Short mmCIF file of C-alpha atoms and ligand atoms in Angstrom, two decimals:
data_model
loop_
_atom_site.label_atom_id
_atom_site.label_comp_id
_atom_site.label_asym_id
_atom_site.label_seq_id
_atom_site.Cartn_x
_atom_site.Cartn_y
_atom_site.Cartn_z
CA MET Q 20 32.10 -2.30 -3.32
CA SER Q 21 31.17 -2.03 0.32
CA ASP Q 22 33.77 -1.82 3.02
CA PRO Q 23 33.30 -4.29 5.93
CA LYS Q 24 33.82 -1.27 8.18
CA GLY Q 25 31.53 0.94 6.08
CA PRO Q 26 28.49 2.65 7.59
CA ILE Q 27 24.85 1.71 7.74
CA ILE Q 28 22.81 4.48 6.17
CA VAL Q 29 19.60 5.37 7.99
CA TRP Q 30 17.27 6.97 5.47
CA PHE Q 31 14.96 9.34 7.38
CA ARG Q 32 11.62 10.18 5.79
CA ARG Q 33 8.50 10.69 7.91
CA ASP Q 34 10.06 9.29 11.10
CA LEU Q 35 11.84 12.42 12.27
CA ARG Q 36 12.62 11.26 15.81
CA LEU Q 37 15.20 9.39 17.86
CA ARG Q 38 12.90 7.51 20.26
CA ASP Q 39 11.10 4.38 19.06
CA ASN Q 40 12.74 4.67 15.68
CA PRO Q 41 13.42 1.04 14.67
CA ALA Q 42 15.61 1.85 11.65
CA LEU Q 43 17.85 4.12 13.71
CA TYR Q 44 17.81 1.86 16.74
CA TRP Q 45 18.88 -1.28 14.89
CA ALA Q 46 21.51 0.55 12.88
CA CYS Q 47 22.98 1.93 16.11
CA LYS Q 48 22.92 -1.55 17.64
CA SER Q 49 25.16 -2.88 14.86
CA ASP Q 50 28.91 -2.58 15.07
CA HIS Q 51 28.99 -0.23 12.09
CA PRO Q 52 29.15 3.55 12.05
CA VAL Q 53 25.81 5.17 11.31
CA LEU Q 54 25.10 7.74 8.62
CA PRO Q 55 21.68 9.43 8.90
CA ILE Q 56 20.41 11.02 5.69
CA TYR Q 57 17.35 12.95 4.54
CA VAL Q 58 16.74 13.16 0.78
CA TRP Q 59 14.34 15.87 -0.42
CA SER Q 60 12.53 14.49 -3.45
CA PRO Q 61 8.99 15.92 -3.55
CA GLU Q 62 8.38 14.92 -7.17
CA GLU Q 63 8.50 11.28 -6.07
CA GLU Q 64 5.32 11.88 -4.08
CA ALA Q 65 3.44 13.41 -7.04
CA PRO Q 66 0.64 14.28 -7.40
CA TRP Q 67 0.70 14.76 -3.61
CA GLU Q 68 4.02 16.56 -3.13
CA PRO Q 69 4.12 18.24 0.29
CA GLY Q 70 2.11 21.47 0.31
CA GLY Q 71 3.16 24.89 1.64
CA ALA Q 72 2.28 24.33 5.31
CA SER Q 73 3.86 20.86 5.34
CA LYS Q 74 7.08 22.25 3.87
CA TRP Q 75 7.21 24.89 6.63
CA TRP Q 76 6.83 22.13 9.20
CA LEU Q 77 9.42 19.91 7.54
CA HIS Q 78 12.03 22.67 7.58
CA HIS Q 79 11.73 23.11 11.33
CA SER Q 80 11.41 19.42 12.00
CA LEU Q 81 14.62 18.66 10.10
CA ALA Q 82 16.40 21.39 12.06
CA ALA Q 83 15.22 19.82 15.33
CA LEU Q 84 16.25 16.33 14.21
CA LYS Q 85 19.70 17.52 13.12
CA LYS Q 86 20.24 19.10 16.53
CA ASP Q 87 19.00 16.01 18.41
CA LEU Q 88 21.23 13.70 16.35
CA GLN Q 89 24.23 15.93 16.92
CA GLU Q 90 23.88 15.35 20.64
CA ASP Q 91 24.51 11.69 19.84
CA ASN Q 92 27.44 12.58 17.60
CA LEU Q 93 25.50 11.77 14.47
CA ASP Q 94 25.44 14.29 11.67
CA LEU Q 95 22.31 14.38 9.55
CA VAL Q 96 23.22 14.56 5.88
CA ILE Q 97 20.76 16.62 3.87
CA ALA Q 98 20.59 16.00 0.14
CA LYS Q 99 18.34 16.64 -2.84
CA GLY Q 100 16.89 13.71 -4.81
CA PRO Q 101 16.08 11.76 -6.86
CA SER Q 102 16.28 9.32 -3.95
CA LEU Q 103 17.67 6.30 -5.75
CA GLU Q 104 20.39 8.25 -7.55
CA THR Q 105 21.38 10.08 -4.36
CA LEU Q 106 21.47 6.92 -2.29
CA LYS Q 107 23.53 5.16 -5.01
CA ARG Q 108 26.05 7.99 -4.87
CA VAL Q 109 26.26 8.04 -1.07
CA VAL Q 110 26.50 4.25 -0.83
CA LYS Q 111 29.34 4.31 -3.34
CA GLU Q 112 31.21 7.22 -1.75
CA THR Q 113 30.95 5.88 1.80
CA ARG Q 114 31.29 2.20 0.86
CA ALA Q 115 28.21 1.58 2.97
CA VAL Q 116 27.22 -1.94 4.03
CA GLY Q 117 23.57 -1.34 4.82
CA LEU Q 118 20.55 0.85 4.21
CA PHE Q 119 17.75 0.97 6.81
CA TRP Q 120 14.46 2.88 6.81
CA ASN Q 121 10.98 2.90 8.30
CA ARG Q 122 8.13 2.06 5.95
CA LEU Q 123 5.57 4.44 4.38
CA TYR Q 124 2.30 3.28 2.88
CA ASP Q 125 1.14 5.76 0.26
CA PRO Q 126 1.21 4.46 -3.30
CA ALA Q 127 3.90 6.74 -4.74
CA THR Q 128 6.47 6.22 -1.99
CA LEU Q 129 5.69 2.51 -1.79
CA ALA Q 130 6.53 2.12 -5.47
CA ARG Q 131 9.70 4.18 -5.07
CA ASP Q 132 10.82 2.26 -1.99
CA THR Q 133 10.28 -1.07 -3.73
CA GLU Q 134 12.56 0.09 -6.54
CA VAL Q 135 15.22 1.24 -4.07
CA LYS Q 136 15.02 -2.02 -2.13
CA THR Q 137 15.32 -4.16 -5.25
CA HIS Q 138 18.27 -2.17 -6.52
CA PHE Q 139 20.36 -2.36 -3.37
CA LYS Q 140 19.44 -5.94 -2.54
CA ASP Q 141 20.71 -6.90 -5.99
CA GLN Q 142 23.94 -5.10 -5.08
CA GLY Q 143 24.28 -7.28 -1.99
CA LEU Q 144 23.67 -4.48 0.50
CA ASN Q 145 21.99 -5.22 3.83
CA VAL Q 146 18.64 -3.51 3.14
CA ARG Q 147 16.08 -3.51 5.94
CA SER Q 148 12.77 -1.72 6.38
CA PHE Q 149 10.76 -1.50 9.61
CA ASN Q 150 7.35 -0.55 10.89
CA GLY Q 151 7.87 2.80 12.56
CA SER Q 152 4.56 4.55 12.11
CA LEU Q 153 1.65 2.19 12.70
CA LEU Q 154 0.40 -0.08 15.48
CA TYR Q 155 -0.36 -2.71 12.88
CA GLU Q 156 0.85 -3.17 9.33
CA PRO Q 157 -2.07 -2.68 6.90
CA TRP Q 158 -1.76 -6.25 5.63
CA GLU Q 159 -1.84 -7.80 9.10
CA ILE Q 160 -5.56 -7.25 9.62
CA GLU Q 161 -8.27 -8.82 7.48
CA THR Q 162 -11.91 -9.85 7.69
CA LYS Q 163 -12.87 -13.49 8.22
CA GLU Q 164 -13.22 -13.75 4.44
CA GLY Q 165 -9.65 -12.53 4.01
CA ASN Q 166 -10.60 -9.07 2.68
CA PRO Q 167 -9.59 -5.61 3.84
CA TYR Q 168 -12.00 -3.90 6.23
CA GLN Q 169 -14.19 -1.10 4.88
CA VAL Q 170 -16.15 -0.35 8.05
CA PHE Q 171 -14.46 1.11 11.11
CA THR Q 172 -16.37 -0.58 13.98
CA PRO Q 173 -15.52 -4.19 13.04
CA PHE Q 174 -11.98 -3.06 12.17
CA TRP Q 175 -11.57 -1.55 15.62
CA LYS Q 176 -13.14 -4.60 17.27
CA ALA Q 177 -10.66 -6.85 15.48
CA VAL Q 178 -7.76 -4.56 16.27
CA ARG Q 179 -8.48 -3.94 19.92
CA MET Q 180 -9.21 -7.64 20.66
CA ASP Q 181 -5.63 -8.69 20.30
CA LEU Q 182 -3.74 -5.49 19.85
CA ASP Q 183 -0.46 -5.81 21.57
CA PRO Q 184 1.92 -3.48 19.80
CA ALA Q 185 5.58 -4.01 20.51
CA GLU Q 186 6.99 -1.89 23.33
CA PRO Q 187 8.45 1.35 22.02
CA LEU Q 188 12.19 1.20 21.55
CA PRO Q 189 14.40 3.52 23.61
CA LYS Q 190 16.44 6.31 22.13
CA PRO Q 191 19.78 4.85 21.00
CA ARG Q 192 22.18 5.51 23.86
CA LYS Q 193 24.73 8.24 23.51
CA GLY Q 194 27.94 6.80 22.24
CA MET Q 195 26.19 3.68 21.02
CA ALA Q 196 26.59 4.82 17.46
CA GLU Q 197 29.83 5.95 15.99
CA GLY Q 198 29.03 8.71 13.55
CA PHE Q 199 30.18 8.85 9.95
CA GLU Q 200 30.99 12.14 8.29
CA HIS Q 201 29.77 12.99 4.84
CA PRO Q 202 29.22 16.30 3.02
CA SER Q 203 25.77 17.79 3.32
CA ILE Q 204 23.87 20.77 1.96
CA ASP Q 205 22.10 23.12 4.39
CA ILE Q 206 18.44 22.72 5.30
CA ASP Q 207 17.97 26.24 3.89
CA ASP Q 208 19.12 24.99 0.49
CA LEU Q 209 15.93 22.93 0.27
CA GLU Q 210 13.98 26.22 0.15
CA LEU Q 211 11.12 24.85 2.18
CA LEU Q 212 10.18 28.13 3.83
CA PRO Q 213 7.80 30.48 2.00
CA LYS Q 214 9.36 33.40 0.13
CA ILE Q 215 6.64 35.74 1.36
CA ASP Q 216 6.38 35.10 5.07
CA TRP Q 217 2.79 33.98 5.65
CA ALA Q 218 3.72 31.53 8.38
CA GLY Q 219 3.69 33.83 11.44
CA GLY Q 220 0.44 32.35 12.79
CA ILE Q 221 1.67 28.80 12.26
CA GLN Q 222 4.93 29.61 14.03
CA GLU Q 223 3.00 30.93 17.03
CA ALA Q 224 0.79 27.86 17.20
CA TRP Q 225 3.34 25.06 16.90
CA GLU Q 226 6.75 23.75 17.91
CA PRO Q 227 7.76 21.13 15.34
CA GLY Q 228 10.16 18.35 16.35
CA GLU Q 229 10.38 15.49 18.81
CA ASP Q 230 10.65 17.75 21.88
CA GLY Q 231 7.61 19.72 20.76
CA ALA Q 232 5.68 16.47 20.31
CA ARG Q 233 6.53 15.22 23.77
CA LYS Q 234 5.70 18.52 25.45
CA GLU Q 235 2.33 18.73 23.69
CA PHE Q 236 1.51 15.10 24.47
CA ASP Q 237 2.43 15.51 28.15
CA LYS Q 238 0.23 18.60 28.39
CA PHE Q 239 -2.62 16.69 26.79
CA GLN Q 240 -2.23 13.72 29.11
CA GLU Q 241 -2.02 15.91 32.21
CA SER Q 242 -4.73 18.44 31.55
CA ARG Q 243 -6.90 17.64 28.52
CA LEU Q 244 -7.29 13.87 28.30
CA GLU Q 245 -9.83 13.59 31.08
CA ASP Q 246 -12.27 15.89 29.30
CA TYR Q 247 -11.57 14.36 25.86
CA PRO Q 248 -14.84 12.39 25.40
CA GLU Q 249 -17.04 15.45 26.15
CA GLY Q 250 -14.70 18.23 25.08
CA ARG Q 251 -13.38 16.88 21.79
CA ASP Q 252 -16.33 18.16 19.75
CA PHE Q 253 -16.10 21.77 20.90
CA PRO Q 254 -13.58 23.74 18.85
CA ALA Q 255 -13.21 26.57 21.38
CA LYS Q 256 -12.17 24.16 24.12
CA GLN Q 257 -8.98 22.86 22.52
CA ALA Q 258 -9.61 19.53 24.25
CA THR Q 259 -7.91 17.33 21.66
CA SER Q 260 -4.30 16.18 21.59
CA ARG Q 261 -2.99 18.19 18.58
CA MET Q 262 -0.82 15.18 17.81
CA SER Q 263 -1.73 15.03 14.11
CA PRO Q 264 1.27 16.86 12.57
CA TYR Q 265 3.66 15.12 14.97
CA LEU Q 266 2.22 11.74 14.02
CA HIS Q 267 2.35 12.59 10.32
CA PHE Q 268 6.02 13.55 10.41
CA GLY Q 269 6.82 10.75 12.82
CA GLU Q 270 8.01 12.99 15.64
CA ILE Q 271 6.15 10.74 18.04
CA SER Q 272 5.17 7.13 17.34
CA PRO Q 273 1.68 5.71 17.89
CA ARG Q 274 3.30 2.91 19.91
CA THR Q 275 4.68 5.51 22.33
CA ILE Q 276 1.26 7.14 22.74
CA TRP Q 277 -0.41 3.75 23.09
CA SER Q 278 1.94 2.46 25.75
CA LYS Q 279 2.04 5.75 27.72
CA LEU Q 280 -1.75 5.76 27.97
CA LEU Q 281 -2.24 2.08 28.69
CA GLU Q 282 0.45 2.05 31.37
CA GLU Q 283 -1.93 3.71 33.78
CA ALA Q 284 -5.26 2.47 32.48
CA PRO Q 285 -7.42 -0.46 33.68
CA SER Q 286 -7.46 -3.49 31.39
CA ASP Q 287 -11.04 -3.06 30.09
CA VAL Q 288 -10.36 0.47 28.92
CA LEU Q 289 -10.55 -0.44 25.23
CA SER Q 290 -13.77 -2.43 25.34
CA LYS Q 291 -15.88 0.05 27.35
CA ARG Q 292 -17.17 3.24 25.72
CA GLY Q 293 -17.06 6.60 27.45
CA ASN Q 294 -13.72 6.50 29.27
CA SER Q 295 -11.22 9.08 28.14
CA THR Q 296 -8.26 6.80 27.37
CA GLY Q 297 -10.42 4.36 25.40
CA GLU Q 298 -12.11 7.15 23.41
CA PHE Q 299 -8.80 8.74 22.55
CA LEU Q 300 -7.18 5.46 21.45
CA ARG Q 301 -10.28 4.77 19.35
CA GLU Q 302 -9.53 7.98 17.43
CA LEU Q 303 -5.95 6.91 17.02
CA ALA Q 304 -7.34 3.70 15.55
CA TRP Q 305 -9.08 5.81 12.85
CA ARG Q 306 -5.58 6.72 11.74
CA GLU Q 307 -4.74 3.02 11.50
CA PHE Q 308 -7.98 2.43 9.58
CA ALA Q 309 -7.13 5.26 7.17
CA HIS Q 310 -3.72 3.70 6.44
CA HIS Q 311 -5.31 0.26 6.05
CA LEU Q 312 -7.69 1.74 3.44
CA LEU Q 313 -5.03 3.69 1.58
CA TYR Q 314 -2.81 0.62 1.34
CA HIS Q 315 -5.59 -1.65 0.07
CA PHE Q 316 -7.34 0.98 -2.11
CA PRO Q 317 -4.42 3.06 -3.43
CA GLN Q 318 -6.64 4.70 -6.07
CA THR Q 319 -8.73 6.54 -3.45
CA PRO Q 320 -6.77 9.82 -3.11
CA GLU Q 321 -8.14 10.68 -6.58
CA ASN Q 322 -11.08 8.30 -7.05
CA ASN Q 323 -14.28 7.56 -5.15
CA LEU Q 324 -14.15 4.29 -3.27
CA ARG Q 325 -17.85 3.82 -4.06
CA GLU Q 326 -18.02 3.66 -7.80
CA LYS Q 327 -21.60 4.87 -8.18
CA PHE Q 328 -20.37 8.35 -7.23
CA LYS Q 329 -18.58 8.65 -10.57
CA ASP Q 330 -21.85 9.96 -12.07
CA PHE Q 331 -22.47 12.54 -9.37
CA PRO Q 332 -23.18 15.93 -10.97
CA TRP Q 333 -20.39 17.95 -9.31
CA ARG Q 334 -20.29 21.64 -10.11
CA GLU Q 335 -17.27 23.60 -11.24
CA ASP Q 336 -17.26 27.10 -9.79
CA GLU Q 337 -13.92 28.76 -9.34
CA ALA Q 338 -15.38 31.90 -7.70
CA GLN Q 339 -17.34 29.94 -5.10
CA LEU Q 340 -14.35 27.72 -4.38
CA LYS Q 341 -12.29 30.85 -3.68
CA GLN Q 342 -14.95 32.24 -1.33
CA TRP Q 343 -14.87 28.98 0.61
CA GLN Q 344 -11.06 28.91 0.69
CA LYS Q 345 -10.86 32.46 1.98
CA GLY Q 346 -13.50 32.03 4.68
CA GLN Q 347 -15.94 34.42 2.98
CA THR Q 348 -19.02 32.23 2.64
CA GLY Q 349 -21.23 34.27 4.96
CA TYR Q 350 -21.72 31.21 7.21
CA PRO Q 351 -19.78 32.11 10.38
CA ILE Q 352 -18.81 28.61 11.55
CA VAL Q 353 -17.57 27.71 8.06
CA ASP Q 354 -15.61 30.95 7.75
CA ALA Q 355 -14.14 30.55 11.25
CA GLY Q 356 -12.81 27.10 10.33
CA MET Q 357 -11.33 28.20 7.01
CA ARG Q 358 -9.60 31.15 8.66
CA GLU Q 359 -8.27 29.03 11.53
CA LEU Q 360 -6.81 26.74 8.86
CA TRP Q 361 -5.20 29.58 6.91
CA THR Q 362 -3.71 31.21 10.00
CA THR Q 363 -2.54 28.23 12.05
CA GLY Q 364 -2.26 25.35 9.55
CA TYR Q 365 -4.79 23.41 11.61
CA MET Q 366 -8.55 23.07 11.93
CA HIS Q 367 -10.53 21.34 14.63
CA ASN Q 368 -12.02 17.98 13.54
CA ARG Q 369 -15.67 18.97 14.09
CA VAL Q 370 -15.15 22.08 11.98
CA ARG Q 371 -13.32 20.08 9.27
CA MET Q 372 -16.51 18.05 8.92
CA ILE Q 373 -18.68 21.18 8.76
CA VAL Q 374 -16.59 23.02 6.14
CA ALA Q 375 -16.18 19.85 4.09
CA SER Q 376 -19.91 19.18 4.12
CA PHE Q 377 -20.54 22.78 3.02
CA LEU Q 378 -18.20 22.38 0.04
CA VAL Q 379 -19.45 19.00 -1.17
CA LYS Q 380 -23.14 19.37 -0.34
CA ASP Q 381 -24.15 23.04 -0.23
CA LEU Q 382 -21.82 23.97 -3.11
CA ARG Q 383 -21.54 20.47 -4.64
CA ILE Q 384 -17.95 21.15 -5.61
CA HIS Q 385 -15.92 17.95 -5.97
CA TRP Q 386 -14.35 16.74 -2.73
CA ILE Q 387 -10.97 16.56 -4.44
CA GLU Q 388 -10.88 20.37 -4.59
CA GLY Q 389 -11.32 20.45 -0.83
CA ALA Q 390 -8.75 17.71 -0.33
CA ARG Q 391 -6.23 19.68 -2.43
CA TRP Q 392 -6.80 22.91 -0.48
CA PHE Q 393 -6.40 21.07 2.83
CA TRP Q 394 -3.28 19.44 1.41
CA ASP Q 395 -1.64 22.78 0.79
CA THR Q 396 -2.72 24.50 4.00
CA LEU Q 397 -2.71 21.87 6.77
CA VAL Q 398 0.45 21.23 8.78
CA ASP Q 399 -0.94 17.72 9.39
CA ALA Q 400 -1.81 17.05 5.71
CA ASP Q 401 -1.71 13.28 5.50
CA LEU Q 402 -2.74 11.31 2.42
CA ALA Q 403 -4.42 8.51 4.36
CA ASN Q 404 -6.33 10.67 6.86
CA ASN Q 405 -7.20 13.43 4.40
CA THR Q 406 -8.55 10.99 1.82
CA LEU Q 407 -10.63 9.20 4.43
CA GLY Q 408 -11.95 12.50 5.87
CA TRP Q 409 -13.03 13.88 2.49
CA GLN Q 410 -14.51 10.67 1.13
CA TRP Q 411 -16.28 10.12 4.45
CA THR Q 412 -17.89 13.57 4.30
CA ALA Q 413 -18.80 13.28 0.63
CA GLY Q 414 -20.44 9.92 1.26
CA CYS Q 415 -18.35 8.14 -1.36
CA GLY Q 416 -15.77 6.48 0.92
CA ALA Q 417 -15.45 3.64 3.38
CA ASP Q 418 -17.87 3.75 6.31
CA ALA Q 419 -18.96 7.13 4.98
CA ALA Q 420 -21.60 9.45 6.35
CA PRO Q 421 -24.70 8.83 4.24
CA TYR Q 422 -24.90 11.50 1.54
CA PHE Q 423 -28.37 12.54 2.68
CA ARG Q 424 -27.03 13.51 6.12
CA ILE Q 425 -26.28 17.14 5.37
CA PHE Q 426 -24.77 19.30 8.10
CA ASN Q 427 -26.74 22.43 8.86
CA PRO Q 428 -23.99 25.00 9.53
CA MET Q 429 -26.17 27.15 11.81
CA LYS Q 430 -27.28 24.22 13.97
CA GLN Q 431 -23.75 22.83 14.10
CA GLY Q 432 -22.50 26.24 15.20
CA GLU Q 433 -25.17 26.58 17.89
CA LYS Q 434 -24.51 23.08 19.20
CA PHE Q 435 -20.73 22.98 19.15
CA ASP Q 436 -19.89 26.65 19.64
CA PRO Q 437 -22.74 27.59 21.97
CA GLY Q 438 -21.08 30.65 23.50
CA GLY Q 439 -19.75 31.73 20.11
CA GLU Q 440 -16.16 31.86 21.38
CA TYR Q 441 -14.72 30.09 18.34
CA VAL Q 442 -16.62 32.20 15.80
CA ARG Q 443 -15.79 35.45 17.63
CA LYS Q 444 -12.10 34.57 17.61
CA TRP Q 445 -11.87 33.89 13.88
CA VAL Q 446 -14.61 36.17 12.52
CA PRO Q 447 -14.02 39.27 14.63
CA GLU Q 448 -16.03 41.53 12.34
CA ILE Q 449 -19.27 40.05 13.75
CA ALA Q 450 -18.02 39.51 17.32
CA SER Q 451 -20.41 42.12 18.78
CA LEU Q 452 -23.50 40.29 17.60
CA PRO Q 453 -25.48 38.64 20.41
CA ASP Q 454 -25.17 34.83 20.70
CA ALA Q 455 -28.69 34.36 19.31
CA HIS Q 456 -27.65 35.82 15.94
CA LEU Q 457 -23.99 34.91 15.76
CA GLN Q 458 -24.40 31.76 13.68
CA ALA Q 459 -26.89 33.37 11.23
CA PRO Q 460 -26.30 37.13 11.11
CA TRP Q 461 -28.67 37.61 8.16
CA GLU Q 462 -31.58 36.68 10.45
CA ALA Q 463 -30.84 39.56 12.81
CA SER Q 464 -32.99 42.69 12.55
CA SER Q 465 -31.43 45.82 11.10
CA GLN Q 466 -31.51 47.31 14.60
CA VAL Q 467 -29.49 44.41 16.07
CA LEU Q 468 -27.01 44.58 13.21
CA LYS Q 469 -26.66 48.32 13.63
CA GLU Q 470 -26.06 48.03 17.37
CA ALA Q 471 -23.35 45.46 16.69
CA GLY Q 472 -21.78 47.69 14.05
CA VAL Q 473 -22.26 45.10 11.31
CA GLU Q 474 -23.34 45.97 7.80
CA LEU Q 475 -23.91 42.74 5.89
CA GLY Q 476 -22.37 42.77 2.44
CA GLU Q 477 -19.88 45.40 3.67
CA ASP Q 478 -18.25 44.20 6.90
CA TYR Q 479 -19.17 40.56 6.47
CA PRO Q 480 -20.68 38.74 3.44
CA GLU Q 481 -24.33 37.85 3.02
CA PRO Q 482 -24.63 34.04 2.89
CA MET Q 483 -23.26 32.99 -0.51
CA VAL Q 484 -26.05 30.40 -1.00
CA ASP Q 485 -29.29 29.50 0.75
CA HIS Q 486 -28.60 26.41 2.83
CA SER Q 487 -32.20 25.03 2.69
CA GLU Q 488 -32.38 25.38 -1.09
CA GLU Q 489 -28.95 23.84 -1.62
CA ARG Q 490 -29.84 20.99 0.69
CA GLU Q 491 -32.79 20.11 -1.56
CA LYS Q 492 -30.62 20.34 -4.67
CA ALA Q 493 -28.02 18.08 -3.07
CA LEU Q 494 -30.66 15.47 -2.25
CA GLU Q 495 -31.98 15.62 -5.82
CA ALA Q 496 -28.48 15.16 -7.21
CA PHE Q 497 -27.98 12.18 -4.93
CA GLN Q 498 -31.26 10.60 -6.09
CA LYS Q 499 -29.86 10.60 -9.63
CA ILE Q 500 -27.00 8.27 -8.74
CA LYS Q 501 -28.80 6.21 -6.12
C1 FAD D 30 -12.32 16.53 5.69
C2 FAD D 30 -11.30 16.03 6.69
C3 FAD D 30 -9.95 16.06 6.37
C4 FAD D 30 -8.99 15.60 7.29
N1 FAD D 30 -7.66 15.65 6.95
C5 FAD D 30 -6.74 15.17 7.81
C6 FAD D 30 -5.36 15.21 7.48
O1 FAD D 30 -4.94 15.62 6.39
N2 FAD D 30 -4.46 14.77 8.41
C7 FAD D 30 -4.87 14.29 9.63
O2 FAD D 30 -4.02 13.89 10.44
N3 FAD D 30 -6.18 14.21 9.94
C8 FAD D 30 -7.13 14.64 9.09
N4 FAD D 30 -8.44 14.59 9.45
C9 FAD D 30 -8.83 13.91 10.70
C10 FAD D 30 -8.93 14.77 11.96
O3 FAD D 30 -9.66 15.93 11.71
C11 FAD D 30 -7.55 15.17 12.53
O4 FAD D 30 -6.73 14.03 12.65
C12 FAD D 30 -7.69 15.80 13.91
O5 FAD D 30 -8.52 16.93 13.86
C13 FAD D 30 -6.31 16.18 14.42
O6 FAD D 30 -6.40 16.83 15.67
P1 FAD D 30 -5.87 16.11 16.96
O7 FAD D 30 -4.53 15.54 16.74
O8 FAD D 30 -6.02 17.08 18.09
O9 FAD D 30 -6.93 14.92 17.11
P2 FAD D 30 -7.30 13.97 18.32
O10 FAD D 30 -8.77 13.98 18.46
O11 FAD D 30 -6.51 14.28 19.52
O12 FAD D 30 -6.93 12.52 17.77
C14 FAD D 30 -5.65 11.90 17.97
C15 FAD D 30 -5.10 11.39 16.65
O13 FAD D 30 -5.96 10.40 16.10
C16 FAD D 30 -5.97 10.49 14.68
N5 FAD D 30 -7.32 10.84 14.23
C17 FAD D 30 -8.28 11.50 14.92
N6 FAD D 30 -9.40 11.60 14.17
C18 FAD D 30 -9.14 11.00 13.00
C19 FAD D 30 -9.90 10.78 11.81
N7 FAD D 30 -11.16 11.18 11.70
N8 FAD D 30 -9.29 10.14 10.77
C20 FAD D 30 -8.02 9.71 10.87
N9 FAD D 30 -7.25 9.89 11.97
C21 FAD D 30 -7.81 10.52 13.02
C22 FAD D 30 -5.02 11.63 14.31
O14 FAD D 30 -3.76 11.09 14.01
C23 FAD D 30 -4.99 12.46 15.59
O15 FAD D 30 -3.80 13.20 15.73
C24 FAD D 30 -9.42 15.07 8.54
C25 FAD D 30 -10.79 15.05 8.85
C26 FAD D 30 -11.71 15.53 7.94
C27 FAD D 30 -13.18 15.50 8.31
#
């Protein structure tokens, strides 16, 4: 039985922030005490339980949230799942009157949340869920025929025409919420950190948590946004926002980003191409599009959206997959990307497209293998964005790159890393090669290689496959399913 003075439980998930957090805000507005809780239940997200890099991030993000909540006299309760059983126990023990959360859209958590909602509604609890992570709910946008969008440009046109997301909510004021005490385990008990410490490079590159998100966004707005349209394709420039892990874990909301940028922008910023704010918000809209697709096509994390791809002759090659994962393909731009990923938990978008194209076209290994590796190693691993990115590259997804458009890794390297800064940083063993040979060391004469102190096959691998030959094979394979 609930107690009329019992608390409202705020169930934190991927909304690990105080500002613009509707579930927290509305719970704090009530005249009930508030009990924030995080329930660790990775098996409920199977087969996409958080990977190693995501767990590292989550550990630090929970620590930051706990500290931030404490400043408002709220104590974050940490518990282990299953979610429904844990919430039942806490509701019973605290005689709670309500349970609030912000919605998630991936199929496994949606199913789980529906079960939780039904259970507690039947018990007469005040159960409320909110939109905390998207500008638009996936079901709010449809084509004239009433179908989900599958092409980005018309989606964006429809969205930007009348997009007027609600103003971000303020942080609940100190003292607004009376806290409610309840026993908790330690964050360490969740064992999210790796046993062998491989996360030094990630630690150096990132500051998880709401403060970290705001600092990074402010830096972007002040010094990188202006160059975004030109700079965003050049991995050495670091011209992008680096908001992806913060958005995934909900340490900043898209509404906050949207309103901060539009505050100072002229009104036609969204309809004209080429201006920095408009170009950046267009990318943010790809995130919305990805969530729209995942919601309407929940089978796509494992299955091609375009069915004809089911007959594509994918190859299974464990050894080649490993070479790709380790950044030992012999193609410098590919290896640079894979090593950046392994060290920092992040890879620049242009390079994600290059390495993904290499896996699915040059090696013709199934995109799901790439998606799984990214899932384990990215700090921003996100089911909606990752699925869209991989299916887009493989040509089997919504608005996908045509399969016959095959990235040439050397040309991509020359175009987007013209001074070789990115390759030299991540593939130091060939750093002394002159620019002209950096993207294709095997084309350098033995004299040039000797002068640079590079012995191919010893210091750095020979190319694992011949790109031109593999390109032809990929086109042939595509003809078979066309
Ligand atoms: C094969 C592949 C896999 C990917 N996997 C992921 C993933 O697991 N998680 C992830 O967040 N992004 C993924 N992306 C999309 C994109 O690479 C990253 O969002 C981006 O590199 C993050 O850096 P940023 O925040 O500096 O981006 P910015 O350029 O500053 O963009 C701002 C925000 O817009 C959103 N965004 C930008 N580009 C895309 C896009 N193409 N699709 C969807 N949202 C986008 C992201 O939330 C990003 O943080 C993937 C792309 C590819 C090609």
